[in-house]
PDB file of C-alpha atoms in Angstrom:
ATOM      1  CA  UNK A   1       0.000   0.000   0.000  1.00 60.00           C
ATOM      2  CA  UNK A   2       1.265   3.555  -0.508  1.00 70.00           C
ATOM      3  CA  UNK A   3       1.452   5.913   1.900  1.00 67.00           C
ATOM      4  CA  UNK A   4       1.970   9.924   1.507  1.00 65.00           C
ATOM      5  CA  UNK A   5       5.223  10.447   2.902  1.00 63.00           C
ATOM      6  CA  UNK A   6       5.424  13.199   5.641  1.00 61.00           C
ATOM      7  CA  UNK A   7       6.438  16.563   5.100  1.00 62.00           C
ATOM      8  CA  UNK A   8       9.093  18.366   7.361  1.00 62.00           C
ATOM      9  CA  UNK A   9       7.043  21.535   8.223  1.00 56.00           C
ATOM     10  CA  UNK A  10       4.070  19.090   9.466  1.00 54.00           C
ATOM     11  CA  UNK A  11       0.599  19.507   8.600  1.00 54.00           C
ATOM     12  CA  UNK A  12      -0.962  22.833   8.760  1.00 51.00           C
ATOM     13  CA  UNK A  13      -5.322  23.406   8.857  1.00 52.00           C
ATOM     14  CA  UNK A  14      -6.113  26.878   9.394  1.00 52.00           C
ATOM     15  CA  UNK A  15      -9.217  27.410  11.743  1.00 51.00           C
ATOM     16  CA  UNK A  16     -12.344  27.223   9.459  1.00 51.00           C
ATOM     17  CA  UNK A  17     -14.861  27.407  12.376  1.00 52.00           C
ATOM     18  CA  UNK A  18     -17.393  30.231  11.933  1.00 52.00           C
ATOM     19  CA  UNK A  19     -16.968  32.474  14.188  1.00 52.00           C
ATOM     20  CA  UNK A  20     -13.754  31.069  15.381  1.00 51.00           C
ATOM     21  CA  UNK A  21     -11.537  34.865  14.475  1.00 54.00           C
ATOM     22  CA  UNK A  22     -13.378  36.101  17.682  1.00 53.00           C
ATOM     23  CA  UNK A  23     -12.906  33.113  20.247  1.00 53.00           C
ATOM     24  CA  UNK A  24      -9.971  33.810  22.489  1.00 57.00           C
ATOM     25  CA  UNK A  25      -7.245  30.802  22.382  1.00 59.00           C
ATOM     26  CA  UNK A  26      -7.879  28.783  25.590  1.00 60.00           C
ATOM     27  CA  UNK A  27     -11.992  29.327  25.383  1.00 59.00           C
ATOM     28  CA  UNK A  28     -13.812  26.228  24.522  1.00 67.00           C
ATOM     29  CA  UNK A  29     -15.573  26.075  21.326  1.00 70.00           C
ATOM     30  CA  UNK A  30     -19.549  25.509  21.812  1.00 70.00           C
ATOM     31  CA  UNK A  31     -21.045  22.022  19.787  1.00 72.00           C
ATOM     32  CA  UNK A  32     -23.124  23.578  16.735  1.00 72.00           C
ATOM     33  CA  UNK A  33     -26.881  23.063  17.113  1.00 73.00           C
ATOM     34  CA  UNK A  34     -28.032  20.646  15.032  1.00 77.00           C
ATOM     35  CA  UNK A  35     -31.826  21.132  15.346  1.00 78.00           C
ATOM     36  CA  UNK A  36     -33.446  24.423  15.001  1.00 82.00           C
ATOM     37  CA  UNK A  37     -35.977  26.114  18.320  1.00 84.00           C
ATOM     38  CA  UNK A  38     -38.686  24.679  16.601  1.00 86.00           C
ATOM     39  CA  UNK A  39     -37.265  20.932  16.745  1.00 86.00           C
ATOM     40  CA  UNK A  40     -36.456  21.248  20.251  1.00 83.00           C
ATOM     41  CA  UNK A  41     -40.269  22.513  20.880  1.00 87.00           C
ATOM     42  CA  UNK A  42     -41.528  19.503  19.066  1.00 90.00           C
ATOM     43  CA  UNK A  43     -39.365  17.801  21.317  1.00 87.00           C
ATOM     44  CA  UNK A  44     -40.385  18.769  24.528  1.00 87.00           C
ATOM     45  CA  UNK A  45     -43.886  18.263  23.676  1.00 90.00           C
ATOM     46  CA  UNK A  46     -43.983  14.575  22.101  1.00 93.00           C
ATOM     47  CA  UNK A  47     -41.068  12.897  24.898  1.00 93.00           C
ATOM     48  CA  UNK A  48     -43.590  12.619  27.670  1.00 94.00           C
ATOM     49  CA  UNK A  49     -46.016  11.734  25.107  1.00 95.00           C
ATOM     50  CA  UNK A  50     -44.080   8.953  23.408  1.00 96.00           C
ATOM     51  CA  UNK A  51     -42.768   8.140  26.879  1.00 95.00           C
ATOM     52  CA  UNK A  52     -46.070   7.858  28.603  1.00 96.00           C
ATOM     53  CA  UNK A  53     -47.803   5.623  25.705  1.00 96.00           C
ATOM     54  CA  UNK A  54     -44.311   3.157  26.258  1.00 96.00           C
ATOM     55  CA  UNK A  55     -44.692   3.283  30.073  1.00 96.00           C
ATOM     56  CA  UNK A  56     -48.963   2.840  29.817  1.00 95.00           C
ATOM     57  CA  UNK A  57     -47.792  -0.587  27.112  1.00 94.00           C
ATOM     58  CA  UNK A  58     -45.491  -1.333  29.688  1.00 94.00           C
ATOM     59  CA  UNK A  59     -47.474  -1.343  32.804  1.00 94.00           C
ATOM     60  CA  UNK A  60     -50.096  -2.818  30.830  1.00 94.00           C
ATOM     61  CA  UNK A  61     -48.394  -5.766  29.454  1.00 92.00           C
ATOM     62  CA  UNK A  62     -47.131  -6.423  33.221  1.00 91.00           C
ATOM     63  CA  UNK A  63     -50.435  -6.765  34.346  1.00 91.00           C
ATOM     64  CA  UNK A  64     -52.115  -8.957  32.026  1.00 89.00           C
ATOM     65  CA  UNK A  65     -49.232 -11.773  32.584  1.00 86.00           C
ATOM     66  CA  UNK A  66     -49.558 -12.414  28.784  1.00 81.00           C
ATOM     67  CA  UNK A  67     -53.205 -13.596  28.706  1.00 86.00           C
ATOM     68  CA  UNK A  68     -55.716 -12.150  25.824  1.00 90.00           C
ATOM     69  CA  UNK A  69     -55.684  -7.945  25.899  1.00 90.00           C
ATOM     70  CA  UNK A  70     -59.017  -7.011  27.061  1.00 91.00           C
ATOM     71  CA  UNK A  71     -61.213  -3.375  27.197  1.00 92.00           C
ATOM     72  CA  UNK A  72     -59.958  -3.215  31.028  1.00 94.00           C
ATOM     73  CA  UNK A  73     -55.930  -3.656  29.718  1.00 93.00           C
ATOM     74  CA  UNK A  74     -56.216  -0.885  27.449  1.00 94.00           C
ATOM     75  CA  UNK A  75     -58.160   1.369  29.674  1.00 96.00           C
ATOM     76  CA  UNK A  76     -55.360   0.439  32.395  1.00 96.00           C
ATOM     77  CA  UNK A  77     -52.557   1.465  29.786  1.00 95.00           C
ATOM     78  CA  UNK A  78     -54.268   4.502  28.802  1.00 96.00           C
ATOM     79  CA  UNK A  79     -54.667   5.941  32.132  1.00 97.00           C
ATOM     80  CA  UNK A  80     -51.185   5.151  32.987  1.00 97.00           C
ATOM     81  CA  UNK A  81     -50.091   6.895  29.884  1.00 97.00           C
ATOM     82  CA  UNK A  82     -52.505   9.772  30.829  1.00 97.00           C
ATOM     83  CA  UNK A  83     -50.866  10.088  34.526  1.00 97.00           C
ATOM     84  CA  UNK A  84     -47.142   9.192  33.859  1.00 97.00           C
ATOM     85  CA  UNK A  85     -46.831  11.476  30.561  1.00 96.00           C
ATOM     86  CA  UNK A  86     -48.930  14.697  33.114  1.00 96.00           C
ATOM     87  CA  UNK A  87     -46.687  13.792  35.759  1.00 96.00           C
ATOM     88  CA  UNK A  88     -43.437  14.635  33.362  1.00 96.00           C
ATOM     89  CA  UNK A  89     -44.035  16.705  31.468  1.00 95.00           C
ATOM     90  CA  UNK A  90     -44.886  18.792  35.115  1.00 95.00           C
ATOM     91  CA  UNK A  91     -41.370  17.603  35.903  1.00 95.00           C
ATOM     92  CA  UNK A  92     -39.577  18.772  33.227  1.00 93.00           C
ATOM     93  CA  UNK A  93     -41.522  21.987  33.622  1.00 92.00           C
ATOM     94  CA  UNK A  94     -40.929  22.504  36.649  1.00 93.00           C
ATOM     95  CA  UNK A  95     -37.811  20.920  38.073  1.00 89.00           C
ATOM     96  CA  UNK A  96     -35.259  22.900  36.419  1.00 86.00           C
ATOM     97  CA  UNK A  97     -36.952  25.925  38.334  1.00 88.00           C
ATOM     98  CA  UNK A  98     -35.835  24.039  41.595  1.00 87.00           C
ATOM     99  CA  UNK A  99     -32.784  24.349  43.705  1.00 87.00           C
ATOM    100  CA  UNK A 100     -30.576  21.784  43.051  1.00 86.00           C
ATOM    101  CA  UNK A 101     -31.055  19.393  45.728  1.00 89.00           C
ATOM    102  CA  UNK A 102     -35.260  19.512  45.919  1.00 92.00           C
ATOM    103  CA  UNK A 103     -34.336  19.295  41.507  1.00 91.00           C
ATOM    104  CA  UNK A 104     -32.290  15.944  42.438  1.00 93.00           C
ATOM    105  CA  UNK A 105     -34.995  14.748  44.800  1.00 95.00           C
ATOM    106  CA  UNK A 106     -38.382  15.135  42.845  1.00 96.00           C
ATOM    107  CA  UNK A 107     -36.342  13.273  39.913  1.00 95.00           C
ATOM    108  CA  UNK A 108     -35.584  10.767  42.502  1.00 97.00           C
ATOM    109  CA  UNK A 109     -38.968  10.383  43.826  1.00 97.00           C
ATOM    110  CA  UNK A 110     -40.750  10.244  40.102  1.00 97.00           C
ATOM    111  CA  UNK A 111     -38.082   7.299  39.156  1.00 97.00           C
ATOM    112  CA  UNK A 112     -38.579   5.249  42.606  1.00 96.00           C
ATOM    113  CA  UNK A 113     -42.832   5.926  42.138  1.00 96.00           C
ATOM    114  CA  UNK A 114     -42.566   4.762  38.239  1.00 96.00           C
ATOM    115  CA  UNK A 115     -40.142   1.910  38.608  1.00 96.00           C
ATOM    116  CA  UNK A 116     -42.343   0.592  41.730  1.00 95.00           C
ATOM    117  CA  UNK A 117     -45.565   1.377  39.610  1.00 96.00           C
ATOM    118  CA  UNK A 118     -44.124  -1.121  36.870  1.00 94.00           C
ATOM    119  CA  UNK A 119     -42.566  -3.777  39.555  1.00 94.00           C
ATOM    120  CA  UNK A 120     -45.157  -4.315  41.507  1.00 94.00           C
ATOM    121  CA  UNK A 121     -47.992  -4.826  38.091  1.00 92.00           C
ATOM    122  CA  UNK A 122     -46.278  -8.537  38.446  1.00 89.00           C
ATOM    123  CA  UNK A 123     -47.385  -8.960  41.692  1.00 86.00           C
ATOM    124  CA  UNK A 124     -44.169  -9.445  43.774  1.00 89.00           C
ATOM    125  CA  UNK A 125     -43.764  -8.948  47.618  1.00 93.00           C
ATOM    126  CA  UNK A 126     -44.857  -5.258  48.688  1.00 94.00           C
ATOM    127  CA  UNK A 127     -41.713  -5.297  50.704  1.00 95.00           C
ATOM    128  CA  UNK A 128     -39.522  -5.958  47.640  1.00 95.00           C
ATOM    129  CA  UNK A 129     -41.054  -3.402  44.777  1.00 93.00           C
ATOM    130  CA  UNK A 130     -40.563  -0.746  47.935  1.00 95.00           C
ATOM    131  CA  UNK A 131     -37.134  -1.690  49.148  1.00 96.00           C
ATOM    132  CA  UNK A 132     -35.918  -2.022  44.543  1.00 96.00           C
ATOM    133  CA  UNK A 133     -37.590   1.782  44.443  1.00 96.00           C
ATOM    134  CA  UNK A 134     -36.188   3.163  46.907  1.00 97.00           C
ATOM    135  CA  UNK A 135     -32.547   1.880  46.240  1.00 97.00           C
ATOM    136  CA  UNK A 136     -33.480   2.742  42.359  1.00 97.00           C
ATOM    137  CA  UNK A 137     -34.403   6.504  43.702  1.00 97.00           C
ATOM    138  CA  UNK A 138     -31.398   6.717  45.960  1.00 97.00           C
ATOM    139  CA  UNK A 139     -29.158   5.555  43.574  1.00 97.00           C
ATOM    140  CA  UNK A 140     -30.907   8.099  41.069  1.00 96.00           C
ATOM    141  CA  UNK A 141     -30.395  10.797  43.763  1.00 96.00           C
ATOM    142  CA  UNK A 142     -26.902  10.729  44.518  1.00 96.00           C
ATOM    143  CA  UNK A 143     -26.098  10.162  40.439  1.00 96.00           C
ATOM    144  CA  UNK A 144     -28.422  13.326  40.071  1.00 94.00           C
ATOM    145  CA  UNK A 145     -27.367  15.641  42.737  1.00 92.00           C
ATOM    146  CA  UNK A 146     -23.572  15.328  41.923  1.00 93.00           C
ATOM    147  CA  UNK A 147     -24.550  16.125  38.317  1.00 91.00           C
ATOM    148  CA  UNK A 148     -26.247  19.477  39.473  1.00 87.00           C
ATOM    149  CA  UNK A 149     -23.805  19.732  42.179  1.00 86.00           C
ATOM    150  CA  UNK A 150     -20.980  20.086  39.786  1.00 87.00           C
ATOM    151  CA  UNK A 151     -22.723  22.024  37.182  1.00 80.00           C
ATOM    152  CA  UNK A 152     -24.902  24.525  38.795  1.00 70.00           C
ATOM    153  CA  UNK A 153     -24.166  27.261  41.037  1.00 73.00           C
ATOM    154  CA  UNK A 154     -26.320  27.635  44.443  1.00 67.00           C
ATOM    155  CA  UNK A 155     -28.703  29.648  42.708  1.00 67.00           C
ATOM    156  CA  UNK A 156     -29.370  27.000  39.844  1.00 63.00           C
ATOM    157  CA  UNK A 157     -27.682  28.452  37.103  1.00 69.00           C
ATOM    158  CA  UNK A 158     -25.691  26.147  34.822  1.00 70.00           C
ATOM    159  CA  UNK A 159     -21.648  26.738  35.101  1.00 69.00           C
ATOM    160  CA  UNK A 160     -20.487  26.748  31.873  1.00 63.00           C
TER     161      UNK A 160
END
């Protein structure tokens, strides 16, 4: 195979980056935004939409142990879709309004509520779907409150 050999002044690639005259030397260069405001919108609307119809399947399919889908099942799944996708789309609403640690804990407490929801549709022991939550939310609350911990000031704002 042939190679280009290498040149003794190295390789030189002048900065082509838009906007990239202005930018001081040891300041980070920002990702480029791939989707325009009106994506994002779109976004934010259909996730707990989407999300909520998966979860309603979900909790559905637990509860029916794979026997025939009946008008009760899909009413069930519905109305789990109906609360879970209210509940967060509230949360993302609302939680980034939050001081970091009540912002860590009401992510907590929605993760521990829906992963209990699910677990205990196939009937385990109470004692087990509430001791798997709550380690599941605690887990979800120290991974969440470092993250805002070591990205937000006191006062919420993102540290850039």
């Amino acid at each position: 195979m042939t190679h280009a050999a290498p040149t003794s002044g190295g390789m030189f690639r002048p900065d082509h980056t838009p906007g990239a005259e202005g930018r001081k030397t040891g300041a980070p260069a920002r990702p480029p935004d791939v989707f325009d405001e009106r994506a994002h919108r779109m976004a934010r609307r259909a996730a707990p939409v989407v999300l909520g119809l998966l979860y309603g399947y979900w909790a559905a399919a637990n509860r029916r142990f794979g026997g025939p889908v009946t008008g009760w099942n899909l009413l069930f799944g519905f109305v789990t879709a109906l609360v879970f996708g209210v509940l967060l789309a509230a949360l993302l609403t609302l939680a980034p309004r939050l001081r970091r640690e009540v912002h860590a804990l009401a992510w907590s407490a929605f993760t521990g509520a829906a992963f209990g929801f699910l677990y205990i549709q196939s009937t385990p022991p109470v004692w087990l779907a509430v001791l798997i939550a709550l380690v599941l939310a605690a887990g979800t609350f120290v991974a969440l409150f470092y993250r805002y911990y070591t990205h937000e000031d006191a006062a919420g704002r993102r540290v850039r």
